[in-house]
Structures are given as structure tokens and as C-alpha cells.
Coordinates of C-alpha atoms and ligand atoms in Angstrom, one line a residue:
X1 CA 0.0 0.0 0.0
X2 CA 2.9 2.3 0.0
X3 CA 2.5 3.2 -3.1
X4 CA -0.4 4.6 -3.4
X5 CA -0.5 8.5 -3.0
X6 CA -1.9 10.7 0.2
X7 CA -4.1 12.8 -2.4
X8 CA -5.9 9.8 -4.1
X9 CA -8.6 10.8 -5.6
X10 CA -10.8 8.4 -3.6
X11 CA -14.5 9.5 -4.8
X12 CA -17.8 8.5 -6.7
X13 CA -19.0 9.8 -9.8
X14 CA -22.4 10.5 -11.2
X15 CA -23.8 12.2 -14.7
X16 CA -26.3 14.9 -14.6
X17 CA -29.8 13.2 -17.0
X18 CA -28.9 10.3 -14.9
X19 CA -29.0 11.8 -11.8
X20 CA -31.1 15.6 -11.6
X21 CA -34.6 14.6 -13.2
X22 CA -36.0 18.4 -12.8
X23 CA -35.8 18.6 -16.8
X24 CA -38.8 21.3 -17.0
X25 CA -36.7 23.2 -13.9
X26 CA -33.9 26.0 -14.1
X27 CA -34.6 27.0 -17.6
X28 CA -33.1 23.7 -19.0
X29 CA -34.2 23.6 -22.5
X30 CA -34.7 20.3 -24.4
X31 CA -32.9 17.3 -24.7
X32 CA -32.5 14.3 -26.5
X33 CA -32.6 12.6 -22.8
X34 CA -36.0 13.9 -22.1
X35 CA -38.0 11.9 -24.8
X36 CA -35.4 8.7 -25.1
X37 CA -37.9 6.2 -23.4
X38 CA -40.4 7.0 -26.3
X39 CA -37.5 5.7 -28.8
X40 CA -37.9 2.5 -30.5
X41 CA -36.2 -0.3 -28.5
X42 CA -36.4 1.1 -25.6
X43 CA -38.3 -1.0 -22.9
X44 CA -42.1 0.2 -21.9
X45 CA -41.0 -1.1 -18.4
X46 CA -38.7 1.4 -17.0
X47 CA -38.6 4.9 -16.4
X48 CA -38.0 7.9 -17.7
X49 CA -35.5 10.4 -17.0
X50 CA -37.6 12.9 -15.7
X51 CA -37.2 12.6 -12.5
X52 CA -34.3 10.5 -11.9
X53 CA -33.2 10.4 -8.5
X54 CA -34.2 13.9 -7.4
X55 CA -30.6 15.4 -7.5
X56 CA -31.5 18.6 -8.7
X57 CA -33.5 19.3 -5.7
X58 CA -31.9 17.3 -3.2
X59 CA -28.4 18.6 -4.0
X60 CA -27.4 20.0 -0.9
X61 CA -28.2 16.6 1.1
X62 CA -26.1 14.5 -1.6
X63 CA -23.3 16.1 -0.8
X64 CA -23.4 16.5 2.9
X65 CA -23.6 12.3 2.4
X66 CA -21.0 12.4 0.1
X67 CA -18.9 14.4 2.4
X68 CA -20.2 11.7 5.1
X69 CA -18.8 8.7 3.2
X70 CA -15.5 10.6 3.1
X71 CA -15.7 11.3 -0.3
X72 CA -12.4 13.2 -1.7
X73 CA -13.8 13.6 -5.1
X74 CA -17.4 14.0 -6.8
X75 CA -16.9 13.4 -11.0
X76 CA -20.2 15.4 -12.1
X77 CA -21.5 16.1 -15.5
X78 CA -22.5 19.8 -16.3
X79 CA -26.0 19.5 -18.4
X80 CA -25.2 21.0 -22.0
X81 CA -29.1 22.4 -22.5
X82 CA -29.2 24.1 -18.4
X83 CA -26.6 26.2 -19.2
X84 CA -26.6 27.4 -23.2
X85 CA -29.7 28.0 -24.5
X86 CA -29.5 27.8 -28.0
X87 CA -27.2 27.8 -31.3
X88 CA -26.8 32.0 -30.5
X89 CA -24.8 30.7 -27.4
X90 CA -27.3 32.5 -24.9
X91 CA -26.8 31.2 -21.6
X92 CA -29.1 29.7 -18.7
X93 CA -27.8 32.0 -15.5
X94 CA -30.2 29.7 -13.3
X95 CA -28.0 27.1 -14.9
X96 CA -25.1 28.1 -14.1
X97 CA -25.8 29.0 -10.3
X98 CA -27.2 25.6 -9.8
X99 CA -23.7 24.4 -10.6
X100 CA -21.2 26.9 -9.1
X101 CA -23.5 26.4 -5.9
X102 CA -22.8 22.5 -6.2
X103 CA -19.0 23.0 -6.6
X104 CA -19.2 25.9 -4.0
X105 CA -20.4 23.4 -1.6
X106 CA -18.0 20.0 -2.8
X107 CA -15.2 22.6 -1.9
X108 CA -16.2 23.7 1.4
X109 CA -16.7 19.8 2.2
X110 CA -13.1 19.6 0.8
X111 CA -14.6 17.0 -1.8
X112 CA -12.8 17.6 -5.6
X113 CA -15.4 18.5 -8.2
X114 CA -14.5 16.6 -11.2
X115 CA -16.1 18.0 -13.8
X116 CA -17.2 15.6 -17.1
X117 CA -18.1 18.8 -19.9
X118 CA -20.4 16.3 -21.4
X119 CA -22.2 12.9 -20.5
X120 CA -24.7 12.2 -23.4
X121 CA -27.7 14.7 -23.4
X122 CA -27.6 16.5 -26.0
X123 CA -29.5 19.6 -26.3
X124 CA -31.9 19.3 -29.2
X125 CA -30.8 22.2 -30.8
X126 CA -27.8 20.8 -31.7
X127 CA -29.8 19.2 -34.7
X128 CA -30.9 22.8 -35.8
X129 CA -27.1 23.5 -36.7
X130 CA -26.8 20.2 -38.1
X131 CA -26.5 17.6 -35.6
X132 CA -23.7 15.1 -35.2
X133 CA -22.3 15.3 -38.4
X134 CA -21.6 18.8 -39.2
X135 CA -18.7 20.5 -37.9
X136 CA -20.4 23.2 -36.7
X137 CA -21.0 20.9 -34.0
X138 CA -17.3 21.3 -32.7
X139 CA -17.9 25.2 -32.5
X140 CA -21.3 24.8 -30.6
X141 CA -19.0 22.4 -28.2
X142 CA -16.2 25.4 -28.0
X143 CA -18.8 28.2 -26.8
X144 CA -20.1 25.3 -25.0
X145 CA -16.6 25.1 -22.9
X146 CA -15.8 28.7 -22.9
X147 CA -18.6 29.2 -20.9
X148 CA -17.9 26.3 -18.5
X149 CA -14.2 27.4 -18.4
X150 CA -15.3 31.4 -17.6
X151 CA -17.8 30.3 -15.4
X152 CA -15.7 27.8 -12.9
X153 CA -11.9 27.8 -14.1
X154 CA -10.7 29.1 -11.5
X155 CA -12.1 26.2 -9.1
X156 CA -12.1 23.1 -11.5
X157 CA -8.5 21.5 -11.6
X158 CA -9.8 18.2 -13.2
X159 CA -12.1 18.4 -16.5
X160 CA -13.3 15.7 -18.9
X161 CA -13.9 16.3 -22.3
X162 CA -16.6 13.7 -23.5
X163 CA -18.2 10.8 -21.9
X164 CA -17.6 7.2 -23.6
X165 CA -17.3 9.2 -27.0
X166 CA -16.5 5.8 -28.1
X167 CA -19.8 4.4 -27.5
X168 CA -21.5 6.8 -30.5
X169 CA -20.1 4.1 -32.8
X170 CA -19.9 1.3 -30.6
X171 CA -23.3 1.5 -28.8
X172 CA -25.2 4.8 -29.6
X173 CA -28.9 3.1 -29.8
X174 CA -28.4 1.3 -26.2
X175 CA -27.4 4.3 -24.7
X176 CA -30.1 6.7 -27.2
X177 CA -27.9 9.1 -28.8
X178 CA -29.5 9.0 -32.1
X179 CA -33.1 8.6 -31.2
X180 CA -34.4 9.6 -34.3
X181 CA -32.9 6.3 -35.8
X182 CA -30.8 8.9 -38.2
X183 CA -28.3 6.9 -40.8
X184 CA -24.9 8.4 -39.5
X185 CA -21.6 7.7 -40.0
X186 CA -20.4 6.6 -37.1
X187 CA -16.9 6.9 -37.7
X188 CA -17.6 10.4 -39.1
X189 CA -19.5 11.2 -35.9
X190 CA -16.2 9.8 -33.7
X191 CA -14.1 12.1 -35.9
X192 CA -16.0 15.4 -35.3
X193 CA -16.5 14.4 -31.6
X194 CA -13.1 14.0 -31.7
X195 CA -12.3 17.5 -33.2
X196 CA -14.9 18.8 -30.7
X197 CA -12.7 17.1 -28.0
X198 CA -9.1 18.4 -28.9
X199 CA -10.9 21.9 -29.6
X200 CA -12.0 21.6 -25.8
X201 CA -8.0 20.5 -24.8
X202 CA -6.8 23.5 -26.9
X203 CA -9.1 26.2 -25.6
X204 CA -8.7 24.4 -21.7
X205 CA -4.2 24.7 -22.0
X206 CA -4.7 28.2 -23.8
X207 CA -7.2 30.1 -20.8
X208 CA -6.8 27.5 -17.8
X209 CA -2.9 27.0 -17.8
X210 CA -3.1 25.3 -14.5
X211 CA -6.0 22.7 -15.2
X212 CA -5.6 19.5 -16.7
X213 CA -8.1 18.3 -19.1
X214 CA -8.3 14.4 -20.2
X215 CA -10.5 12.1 -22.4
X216 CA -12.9 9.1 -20.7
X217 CA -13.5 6.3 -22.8
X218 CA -15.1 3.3 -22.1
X219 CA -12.2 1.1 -22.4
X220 CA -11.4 -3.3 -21.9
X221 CA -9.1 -5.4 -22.3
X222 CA -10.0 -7.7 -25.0
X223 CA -8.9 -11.2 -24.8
X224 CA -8.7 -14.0 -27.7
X225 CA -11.1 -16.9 -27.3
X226 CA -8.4 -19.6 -28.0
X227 CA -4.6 -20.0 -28.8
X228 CA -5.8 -20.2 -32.4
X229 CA -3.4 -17.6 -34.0
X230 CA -6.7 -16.0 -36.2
X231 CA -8.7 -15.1 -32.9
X232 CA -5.6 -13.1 -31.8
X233 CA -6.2 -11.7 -35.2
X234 CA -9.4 -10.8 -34.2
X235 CA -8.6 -9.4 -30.8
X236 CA -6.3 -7.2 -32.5
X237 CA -9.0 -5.7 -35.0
X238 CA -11.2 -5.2 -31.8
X239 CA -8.8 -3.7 -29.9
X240 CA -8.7 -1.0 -32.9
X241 CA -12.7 0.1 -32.8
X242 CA -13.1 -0.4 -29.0
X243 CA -10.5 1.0 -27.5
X244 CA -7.5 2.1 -29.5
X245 CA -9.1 4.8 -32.0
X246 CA -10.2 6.7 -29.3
X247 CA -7.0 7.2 -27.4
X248 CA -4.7 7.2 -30.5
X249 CA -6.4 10.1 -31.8
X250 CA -6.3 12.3 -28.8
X251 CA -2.7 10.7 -27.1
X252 CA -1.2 10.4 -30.3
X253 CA -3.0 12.7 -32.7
X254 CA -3.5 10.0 -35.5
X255 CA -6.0 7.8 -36.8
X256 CA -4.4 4.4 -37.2
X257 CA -3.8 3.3 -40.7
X258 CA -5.9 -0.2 -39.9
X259 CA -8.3 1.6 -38.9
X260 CA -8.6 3.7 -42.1
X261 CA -8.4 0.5 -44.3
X262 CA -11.4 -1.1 -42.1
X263 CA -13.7 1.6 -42.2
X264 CA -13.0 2.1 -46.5
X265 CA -13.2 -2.1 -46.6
X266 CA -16.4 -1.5 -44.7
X267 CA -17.2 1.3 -47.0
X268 CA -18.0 3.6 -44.0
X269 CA -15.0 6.0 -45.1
X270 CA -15.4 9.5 -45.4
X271 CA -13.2 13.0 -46.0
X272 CA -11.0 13.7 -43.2
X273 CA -10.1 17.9 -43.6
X274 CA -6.5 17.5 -42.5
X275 CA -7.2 21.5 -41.0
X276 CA -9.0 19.1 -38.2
X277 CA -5.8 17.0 -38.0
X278 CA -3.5 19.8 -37.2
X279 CA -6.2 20.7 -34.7
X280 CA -6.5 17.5 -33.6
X281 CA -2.7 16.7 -32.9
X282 CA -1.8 19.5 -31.1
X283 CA -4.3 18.7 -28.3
X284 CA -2.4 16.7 -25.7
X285 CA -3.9 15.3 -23.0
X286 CA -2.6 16.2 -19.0
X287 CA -4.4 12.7 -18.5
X288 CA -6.5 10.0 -19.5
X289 CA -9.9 9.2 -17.6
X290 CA -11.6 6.0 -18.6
X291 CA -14.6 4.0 -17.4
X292 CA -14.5 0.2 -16.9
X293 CA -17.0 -2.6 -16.5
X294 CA -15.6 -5.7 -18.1
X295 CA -13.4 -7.3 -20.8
X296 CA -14.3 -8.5 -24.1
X297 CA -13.6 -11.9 -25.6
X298 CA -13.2 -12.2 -29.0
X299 CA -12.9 -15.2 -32.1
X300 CA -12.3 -14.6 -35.8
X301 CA -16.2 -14.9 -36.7
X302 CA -17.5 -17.8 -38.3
X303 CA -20.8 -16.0 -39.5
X304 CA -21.6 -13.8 -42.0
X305 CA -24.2 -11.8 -39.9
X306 CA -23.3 -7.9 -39.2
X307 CA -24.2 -6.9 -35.7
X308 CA -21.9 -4.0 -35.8
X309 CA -23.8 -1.7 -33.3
X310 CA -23.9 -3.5 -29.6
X311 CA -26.9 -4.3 -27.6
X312 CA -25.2 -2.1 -24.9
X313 CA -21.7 -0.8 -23.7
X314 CA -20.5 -3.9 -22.3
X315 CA -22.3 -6.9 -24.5
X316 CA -20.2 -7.2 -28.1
X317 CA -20.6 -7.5 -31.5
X318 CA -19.9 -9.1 -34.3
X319 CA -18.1 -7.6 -38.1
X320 CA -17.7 -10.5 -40.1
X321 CA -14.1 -11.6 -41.2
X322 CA -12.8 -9.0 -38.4
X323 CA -14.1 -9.5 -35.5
X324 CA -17.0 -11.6 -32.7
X325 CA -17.5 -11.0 -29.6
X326 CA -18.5 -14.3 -27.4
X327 CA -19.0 -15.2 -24.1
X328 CA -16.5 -15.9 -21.7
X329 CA -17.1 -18.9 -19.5
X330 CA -14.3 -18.4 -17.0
X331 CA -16.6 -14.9 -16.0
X332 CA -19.4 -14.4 -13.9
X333 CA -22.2 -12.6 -14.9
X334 CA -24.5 -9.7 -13.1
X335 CA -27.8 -10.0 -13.2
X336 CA -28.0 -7.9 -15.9
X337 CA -25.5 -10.2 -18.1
X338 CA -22.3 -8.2 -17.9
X339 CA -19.4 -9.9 -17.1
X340 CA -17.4 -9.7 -13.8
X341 CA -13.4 -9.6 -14.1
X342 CA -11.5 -8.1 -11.9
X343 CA -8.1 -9.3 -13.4
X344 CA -9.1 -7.6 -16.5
X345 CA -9.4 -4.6 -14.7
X346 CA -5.3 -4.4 -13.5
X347 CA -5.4 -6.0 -17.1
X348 CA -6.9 -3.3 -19.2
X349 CA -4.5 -0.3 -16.5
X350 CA -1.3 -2.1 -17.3
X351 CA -2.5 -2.3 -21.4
X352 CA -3.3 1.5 -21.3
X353 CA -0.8 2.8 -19.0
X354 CA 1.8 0.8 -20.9
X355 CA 0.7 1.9 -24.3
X356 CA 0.1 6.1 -22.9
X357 CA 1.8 6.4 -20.1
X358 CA -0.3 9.3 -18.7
X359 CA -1.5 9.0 -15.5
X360 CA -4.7 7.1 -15.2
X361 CA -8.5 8.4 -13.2
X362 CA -10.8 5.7 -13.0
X363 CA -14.1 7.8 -13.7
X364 CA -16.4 4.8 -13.6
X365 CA -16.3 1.3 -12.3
X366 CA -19.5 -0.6 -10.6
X367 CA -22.5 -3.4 -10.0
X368 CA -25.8 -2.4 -11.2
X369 CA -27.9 -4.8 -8.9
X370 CA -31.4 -4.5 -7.8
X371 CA -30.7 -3.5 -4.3
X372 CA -33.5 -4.4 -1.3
X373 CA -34.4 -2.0 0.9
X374 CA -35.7 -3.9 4.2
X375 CA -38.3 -2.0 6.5
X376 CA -35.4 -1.2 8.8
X377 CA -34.1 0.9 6.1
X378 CA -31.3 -0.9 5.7
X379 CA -29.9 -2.2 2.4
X380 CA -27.6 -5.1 2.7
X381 CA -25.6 -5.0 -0.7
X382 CA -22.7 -7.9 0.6
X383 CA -22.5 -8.7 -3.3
X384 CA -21.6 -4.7 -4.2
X385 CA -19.0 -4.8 -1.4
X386 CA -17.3 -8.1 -2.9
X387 CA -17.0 -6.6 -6.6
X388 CA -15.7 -3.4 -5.1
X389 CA -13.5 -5.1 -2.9
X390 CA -12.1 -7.1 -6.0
X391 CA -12.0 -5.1 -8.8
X392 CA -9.9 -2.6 -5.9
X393 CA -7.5 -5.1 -4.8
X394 CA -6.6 -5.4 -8.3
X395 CA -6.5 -1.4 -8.7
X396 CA -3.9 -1.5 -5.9
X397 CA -1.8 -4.5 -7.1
X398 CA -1.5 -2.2 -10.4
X399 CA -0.3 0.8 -8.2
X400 CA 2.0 -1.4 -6.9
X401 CA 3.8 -2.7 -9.9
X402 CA 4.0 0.6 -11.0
X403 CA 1.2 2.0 -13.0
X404 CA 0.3 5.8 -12.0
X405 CA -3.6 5.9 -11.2
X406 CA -4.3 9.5 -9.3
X407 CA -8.2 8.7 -8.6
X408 CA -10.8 6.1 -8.4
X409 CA -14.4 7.3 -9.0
X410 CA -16.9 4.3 -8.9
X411 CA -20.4 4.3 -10.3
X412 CA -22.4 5.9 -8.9
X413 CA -22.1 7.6 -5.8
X414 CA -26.0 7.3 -5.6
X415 CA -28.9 5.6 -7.3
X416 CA -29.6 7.0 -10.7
X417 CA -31.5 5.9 -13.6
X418 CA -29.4 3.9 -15.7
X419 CA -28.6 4.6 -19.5
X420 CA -31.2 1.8 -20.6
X421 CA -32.7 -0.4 -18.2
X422 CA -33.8 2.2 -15.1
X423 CA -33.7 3.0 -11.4
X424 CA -33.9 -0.8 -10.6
X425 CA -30.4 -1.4 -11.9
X426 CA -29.2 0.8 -9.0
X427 CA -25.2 1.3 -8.5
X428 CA -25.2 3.5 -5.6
X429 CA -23.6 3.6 -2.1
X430 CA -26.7 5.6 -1.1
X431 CA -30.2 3.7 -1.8
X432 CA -32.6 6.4 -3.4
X433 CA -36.3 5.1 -2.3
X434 CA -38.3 5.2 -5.7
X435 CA -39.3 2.5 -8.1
X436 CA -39.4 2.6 -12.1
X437 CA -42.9 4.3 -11.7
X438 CA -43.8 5.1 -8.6
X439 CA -41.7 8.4 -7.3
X440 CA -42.2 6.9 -3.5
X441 CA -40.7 10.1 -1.5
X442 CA -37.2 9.9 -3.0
X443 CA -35.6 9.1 0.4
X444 CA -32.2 8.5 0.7
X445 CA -30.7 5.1 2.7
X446 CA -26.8 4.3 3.4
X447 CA -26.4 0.8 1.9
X448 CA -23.9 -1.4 3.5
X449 CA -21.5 -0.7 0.7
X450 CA -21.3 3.5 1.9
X451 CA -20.0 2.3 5.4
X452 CA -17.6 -0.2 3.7
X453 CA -16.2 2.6 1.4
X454 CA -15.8 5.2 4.2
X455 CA -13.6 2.6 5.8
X456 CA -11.8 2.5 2.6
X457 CA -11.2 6.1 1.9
X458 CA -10.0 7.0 5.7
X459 CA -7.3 3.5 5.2
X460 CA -6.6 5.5 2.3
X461 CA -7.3 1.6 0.9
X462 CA -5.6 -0.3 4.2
X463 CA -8.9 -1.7 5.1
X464 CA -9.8 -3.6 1.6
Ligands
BGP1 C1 -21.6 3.9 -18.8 C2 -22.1 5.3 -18.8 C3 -22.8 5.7 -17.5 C4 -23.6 4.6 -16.9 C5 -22.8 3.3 -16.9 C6 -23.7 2.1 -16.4 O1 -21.4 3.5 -20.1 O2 -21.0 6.2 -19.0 O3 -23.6 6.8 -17.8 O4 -24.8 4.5 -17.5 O5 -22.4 3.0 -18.2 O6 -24.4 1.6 -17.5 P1 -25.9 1.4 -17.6 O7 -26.5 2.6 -17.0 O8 -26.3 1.1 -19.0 O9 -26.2 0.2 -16.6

């Protein structure tokens, strides 16, 4: 345990459609978050985000319980459509109180506010310039920060650009990001989200010289399903539209040339403006910030079918003659069918620390479970405690052997609604009392798992 820092970044993290509900409050204007349960594919049995876990009003409490559990860090998202108003870059004032408020608060608890610039909800008038694919977007996303970066610089040492930015290829109908079933290119989407990104970088080094400023991806470690040299072949080719695109881009500043031959095989090529490239390379990263759930598994496939998108972040996919995800039968599952492996979490650190070396923030890591609250008001979550406390162990086994992690943020630091299947896939230390449609009085419990992790974070990890 020696090795791990004094500062840690011990902490929790949350995003703000997730989290807030209040969408009609504050002057937020529309999103694509606040209609997403009427999209196609998305279950009639869970909720919307409306209401979420009452964040927005109960603000003040979450953070006193934050600052209970010891918390030395809070990774929030800022909510694009409370603070600009619309493509003339008018801004939400009520929208930006509501946040300097929160951070005024997280600093006098002595909690870090980690701020994620943007977590999926879009404002809907992005479309009106455009949408997704027009690189007016990347401008939008610049007055966007400038705001942000006016507005709290000087109390915001940690900012993330985009959340999971590669999930708009990998996943973007589980987690509703083009609800209007729009034909994109995906890749083309990545690249201006990716010029939107280093614009954000670029603009944070030039006003904020003394923040740092970092991607978070949702990265794993992808394994090959046998010793048969082709399903190496076909971890490799994973590797590349999972995880490596994303970080090459914005630690290295190039797409790699695989990559550009799969997506013209694929025919889903398209013009890359090398004025974005210059952009584009000269936005280094201070850090890199990445969320992780579980590995991948992968053979060379034998079928011809194309499930290129996946059914959600964590299950795969399959491109013929590159790449198939499959299960892995030395994993456990959650009940919601993603795989548990903490291994593959020092596993996926040591492959990105040892292919960056930047230090490393865990922004997201956690078991969405549906929790019990008994009529003591107690919620006994034994099976939370034993994934924290091994996905952890690992975490400080990779400290030890040398790779530089400066914060652990799990998900969530309180019931939220999750991206697809609701409140009853809870991941928080603090139990939120409301069902998928009955709002109940939104009362907030300590779950086992909050007492266990205030242990943790005053051992400073000695007690895992
Ligand atoms: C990540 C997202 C989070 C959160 C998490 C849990 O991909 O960044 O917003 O949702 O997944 O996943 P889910 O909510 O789908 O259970």
C-alpha cells in the first residue's frame, strides 16, 4: 500500500440526465434525454429520466452524504441544455448558479469537483445546426466550454472532455444518442467528436494554464477466445474500434492506418479535412480518464451476420471476417449479463498505461444490482462490497507494480437511472427510495457498501 498516494482521488461519480430529473426546472431547455424512453427499442417497463433520483432538488443533502462517506472527489457532469440556451450561445444563468452552488459546496466539504463537460444529453438544438455530423458541432461544443471554463476555471482542476465518445459508434442506440434512428456515419460522428474534444483540450491549455483536461472512454481489455493464432487476429482488430481509435487520436494525434483501411473495406470511409488533424494533434492530454466494467472476448467470426452496433456498452458485436465477440465462460455474470473480471481490470490499467503512459483516473467502475431495501431501512448490498472489494484489490496491485492511477471514481455515488434499463439497476452507495414508476418520497438510505467505502477512503485503501 505504500504506493499509493496521500491525495488519491478516492471518490464516486455520477452524470447529470442520470441523476437531476427536474428537466422542465432552471430553464433547461430540451434534450434528447428527455423523450429517449419513447424511442424505439427502448423498454415500456422502465422509467424515464424525468425525475431520476431527485438530484436537482436534493443537491445540498447528496453532498453532505457524500462528504459523510469521506468522499475526496465527486466526478459530475455539467447538463449542456441548463446552461446554453440555444445555437446564439445565450446562456441559462439559473444554470449556471445551480452548478457553481454544487462545486461551492463540494469545496467547502473539501470534496474535488470533477467535472465531465459532457455525458450524453444532448441539447436538441444541436440538430438545428446540423447535428452530429456537421462540424459546426465542434464550434457549438467550443462556446459550450468557454462558458464552463469562464464560469468555474478558476475552481475546476480536473475536467473531462466527453463521456464514452467511443460508444457513439460502438453503442449509440443502447445508450439513445440517435433517437431519431438517423443513418450516421459513425466513424464520421467519432471524428468530429473527436475534433470537438481536442478543440476543448486547446481552448482548456490556452485560458486554464493550471487545469488538466483528459478524455474518458469506455475502455477493456480484450482477450482471444483460443490459442488459435486467427482469434488473436481478431482481438487485435477489436482492440482497434473499441479501444485504440479513441486514445490514439487524442494521445497520439492520428488515426491508425488499420483503422482507415477497415472503415473504406467496410465502406464507411469519409473526407477527413487534414485543418481538423492539425487541430486535432496539437491537443495533448494532462491525462487519460476511462470508465471500466468488463473485458471483451473475442474469435475470428464464423458468421456472415453484421451486428456492428452493440446491444449495450458492455455486450459485443460481431463484423464479419474482423471481429466476434462471445462469451467468456471463465466470467461471472451480473444479473443484468455483464461480465465480472476483476483481473481484467489491472489487465486493461497495465494495457493503457503501458501503451500512454499518462497518469490514469478511473471515472467509472460498478455493479448495477437490484438492491433491497428492508423495513429497517437498511440495504444489505454484501455482493456490491465483494466486486468493489475485488475489482480494488486489483487497482492497488497495479499501483504497486508501477502504474500511475491519481483517482478512483466508482459508479455511482448514488442511485440514478441507468442509461437503458432504469432506477432498478441501481449502483449506488446511497439507496434512493423510488421504483421505475412510482416516485415513493425519494428518500435517501446508506447501503452497506457506503460504510464499507468510508472505511476504505480513511485507510486511504488499508482496510480492503
Ligand atoms: C456507462 C455510462 C454511464 C452509466 C454506466 C452504467 O457506459 O457512462 O452513464 O450509465 O455505463 O451503464 P448502464 O446505465 O447502462 O447500466
Amino acid at each position: 500500500m505504500n504506493k499509493i498516494k496521500k491525495d488519491f482521488l478516492w471518490g464516486a461519480s455520477t452524470s447529470a440526465y442520470q441523476v437531476e430529473g427536474s428537466i422542465f426546472e432552471g430553464g433547461k431547455v430540451a434534450s434528447v434525454m428527455d423523450d429517449i424512453h419513447k424511442s424505439p427499442g427502448y423498454s415500456k417497463e422502465i422509467t424515464n429520466f424525468h425525475d431520476a433520483t431527485g438530484h436537482y432538488e436534493n443537491w445540498k443533502e447528496d453532498v453532505k452524504l457524500f462528504a459523510e462517506m469521506g468522499m475526496k472527489s465527486y466526478r459530475f457532469s455539467i447538463s449542456w441544455p441548463r446552461i446554453m440556451k440555444n445555437v446564439k450561445g445565450e446562456i441559462n444563468e439559473e444554470g449556471i448558479k445551480f452548478y457553481d452552488d454544487l462545486i461551492n459546496e463540494l469545496i467547502k466539504y473539501k470534496i474535488e469537483p470533477i467535472v465531465t463537460i459532457f455525458h450524453f444529453d444532448f441539447p436538441n438544438f444541436i440538430d438545428e445546426a446540423g447535428g452530429l455530423t456537421d462540424k459546426r458541432f465542434a464550434n457549438l461544443f467550443e462556446d459550450y466550454c468557454k462558458v464552463l471554463f469562464k464560469a468555474y476555471g478558476s475552481k475546476i482542476k480536473y475536467w473531462l472532455t466527453i463521456n464514452e465518445l467511443n460508444m457513439f459508434a460502438m453503442a449509440a442506440s443502447a445508450i439513445g444518442l440517435m433517437p431519431n434512428g438517423k443513418k450516421l456515419n459513425r466513424w464520421e460522428v467519432i471524428h468530429i467528436l473527436n475534433l470537438a474534444q481536442a478543440r476543448a483540450i486547446n481552448l482548456c491549455h490556452k485560458i486554464l494554464p493550471k487545469a488538466k483536461i483528459g478524455p474518458a472512454p469506455n475502455i477493456s481489455s480484450v482477450y482471444s477466445n483460443s490459442s488459435k493464432p486467427i482469434d488473436y487476429t481478431a482481438k487485435l482488430n477489436m482492440d482497434i474500434v473499441r479501444n485504440w481509435v479513441y486514445l490514439d487520436i487524442v494521445c497520439k494525434g492520428y488515426y491508425s492506418p488499420v483503422f482507415l483501411e477497415f472503415i473504406k473495406k467496410i465502406k464507411e470511409d469519409f473526407v477527413i479535412d487534414p485543418k481538423d488533424m492539425e487541430i486535432i494533434k496539437q491537443a495533448k492530454p494532462d491525462f487519460i480518464a476511462f470508465n471500466y466494467y468488463a473485458t471483451m472476448t473475442v474469435e475470428m467470426p464464423k458468421s456472415n451476420e453484421i451486428s456492428q452496433e452493440a446491444k449495450d456498452q458492455q455486450k459485443g458485436f460481431t463484423i464479419p471476417g474482423f471481429t466476434s465477440s462471445v462469451k467468456n465462460k471463465n466470467l461471472e455474470k451480473t444479473q443484468f449479463g455483464w461480465e465480472i473480471d476483476p483481473q481484467g481490470f489491472k489487465n486493461t490499467l497495465r494495457e493503457v498505461y503501458d501503451r500512454y503512459n499518462l497518469p490514469i483516473m478511473i471515472t467509472e467502475n460498478g455493479l448495477g444490482a437490484k438492491d433491497i431495501l428492508t423495513k429497517q431501512g437498511e440495504v444489505h448490498d454484501t455482493y456490491r462490497i465483494e466486486y468493489y472489494q475485488k475489482h480494488i484489490s486489483k487497482m492497488l496491485e497495479a499501483i504497486e507494480e508501477g502504474v500511475d492511477i491519481i483517482g478512483y471514481m466508482p459508479w455511482s455515488a448514488i442511485d440514478l437511472i441507468s442509461t437503458h434499463e432504469g432506477v432498478s439497476k441501481r449502483y449506488g452507495f446511497i439507496y434512493v427510495n423510488r421504483d421505475e414508476f412510482d416516485l415513493k418520497d425519494m428518500k435517501r438510505y446508506k447501503k452497506d457498501s457506503f460504510y464499507w467505502y468510508k472505511e476504505l477512503i480513511k485507510t486511504n485503501g488499508g482496510s480492503i
